[in-house]
Amino acid sequence: MEIKEQLKEIKTQLRLSMNGAVSQSMREKGLVYKLNFGVEIPRIKSIAAKYEKSHALAQALWKEEIRECKILAGLLQPTESFLPEIADIWVEDIRNIEIAELTCMNLFQHLPYAPAKS
């Protein structure tokens, strides 16, 4: 399946799982995103489990200004193709603590160069 098709399929799954009450609550607590479907982390992980890790898909997801896509990007990015230069770009792009924490837990802590970067 092509990256565009996978991205469209993932966005459809996210829309079907969206929770407006969660999204509103996050906004009220200061977690502001350009777009937030309010999908819970366990559901995001179950969506990620349907896909093989893919550098191209993870990069496409990261470029989306959608909370759930950024979380999925950290789950689907293979560590072996995640160069330090790309890590620097992702770090500069992180806008809030939730994405920082989840990206560190799901990806950054597994990078061989993480100690040097931190």
XYZ file of C-alpha atoms in Angstrom:
118
model
C 0.000 0.000 0.000
C 1.278 3.464 -0.886
C 2.111 6.004 1.845
C -0.716 8.353 0.777
C -3.197 5.496 1.024
C -1.908 4.461 4.456
C -2.100 8.061 5.669
C -5.679 8.372 4.445
C -6.617 5.050 6.068
C -5.045 6.104 9.390
C -6.834 9.461 9.373
C -10.131 7.677 8.717
C -9.517 5.375 11.698
C -8.692 8.401 13.860
C -11.857 10.238 12.805
C -13.947 7.165 13.613
C -12.333 7.030 17.072
C -12.505 10.719 17.893
C -13.761 11.894 21.254
C -14.798 15.540 21.393
C -15.086 15.589 25.178
C -11.469 14.438 25.595
C -10.274 16.931 22.991
C -12.113 19.786 24.738
C -10.767 18.756 28.144
C -7.201 18.712 26.809
C -7.667 22.171 25.307
C -9.007 23.509 28.619
C -5.943 22.095 30.399
C -3.546 23.860 28.033
C -2.746 21.092 25.529
C -3.367 23.024 22.343
C -2.986 21.394 18.934
C -3.864 22.571 15.448
C -6.082 19.473 15.262
C -6.845 17.037 18.090
C -9.283 14.155 17.638
C -9.129 13.288 21.345
C -8.273 9.652 20.639
C -7.041 7.812 23.732
C -3.478 6.422 23.773
C -4.518 2.718 23.917
C -6.598 3.218 20.755
C -3.693 5.017 19.027
C -1.437 2.083 19.926
C -3.953 -0.387 18.508
C -4.028 1.570 15.246
C -0.202 1.565 15.156
C -0.167 -2.204 15.679
C -1.880 -2.661 12.309
C 1.096 -1.203 10.456
C 4.712 -2.235 10.043
C 7.319 0.267 11.157
C 8.109 2.515 8.223
C 10.401 5.516 7.948
C 8.383 7.033 5.096
C 5.047 6.594 6.870
C 6.387 7.950 10.167
C 7.831 11.019 8.440
C 4.527 11.649 6.642
C 2.612 11.308 9.920
C 5.008 13.661 11.730
C 4.449 16.366 9.094
C 0.717 16.354 9.780
C -0.305 18.960 12.334
C -2.522 16.441 14.106
C -1.914 15.246 17.683
C -2.619 11.596 16.991
C -0.465 11.532 13.836
C 2.538 12.849 15.774
C 2.052 10.135 18.409
C 1.725 7.472 15.708
C 4.898 8.756 14.031
C 6.898 8.000 17.186
C 5.387 4.535 17.373
C 6.010 3.659 13.715
C 9.479 5.164 13.148
C 12.201 2.475 12.923
C 15.213 3.456 15.047
C 17.773 2.290 12.473
C 16.657 4.890 9.901
C 16.130 7.733 12.372
C 19.276 9.802 11.926
C 20.434 12.331 14.544
C 19.682 15.163 12.108
C 16.055 14.025 11.847
C 15.847 13.783 15.636
C 16.959 17.425 15.845
C 14.208 18.452 13.422
C 11.564 16.543 15.380
C 12.715 18.054 18.686
C 12.457 21.571 17.243
C 8.931 20.738 16.053
C 7.614 19.528 19.431
C 5.179 22.116 20.804
C 3.940 20.593 24.051
C 4.819 18.238 26.874
C 2.503 15.400 25.815
C 4.207 14.930 22.447
C 7.637 15.350 24.081
C 6.932 12.637 26.663
C 5.337 10.172 24.244
C 8.010 10.634 21.578
C 10.732 10.071 24.186
C 9.020 6.944 25.538
C 8.127 5.462 22.153
C 11.196 6.388 20.112
C 13.977 8.577 21.493
C 14.894 6.342 24.431
C 15.606 3.491 21.994
C 18.071 5.435 19.849
C 21.730 4.414 20.174
C 22.779 8.073 20.188
C 20.189 9.196 22.773
C 22.671 9.580 25.662
C 24.880 11.867 23.587
C 21.904 13.941 22.428
C 20.470 14.344 25.901
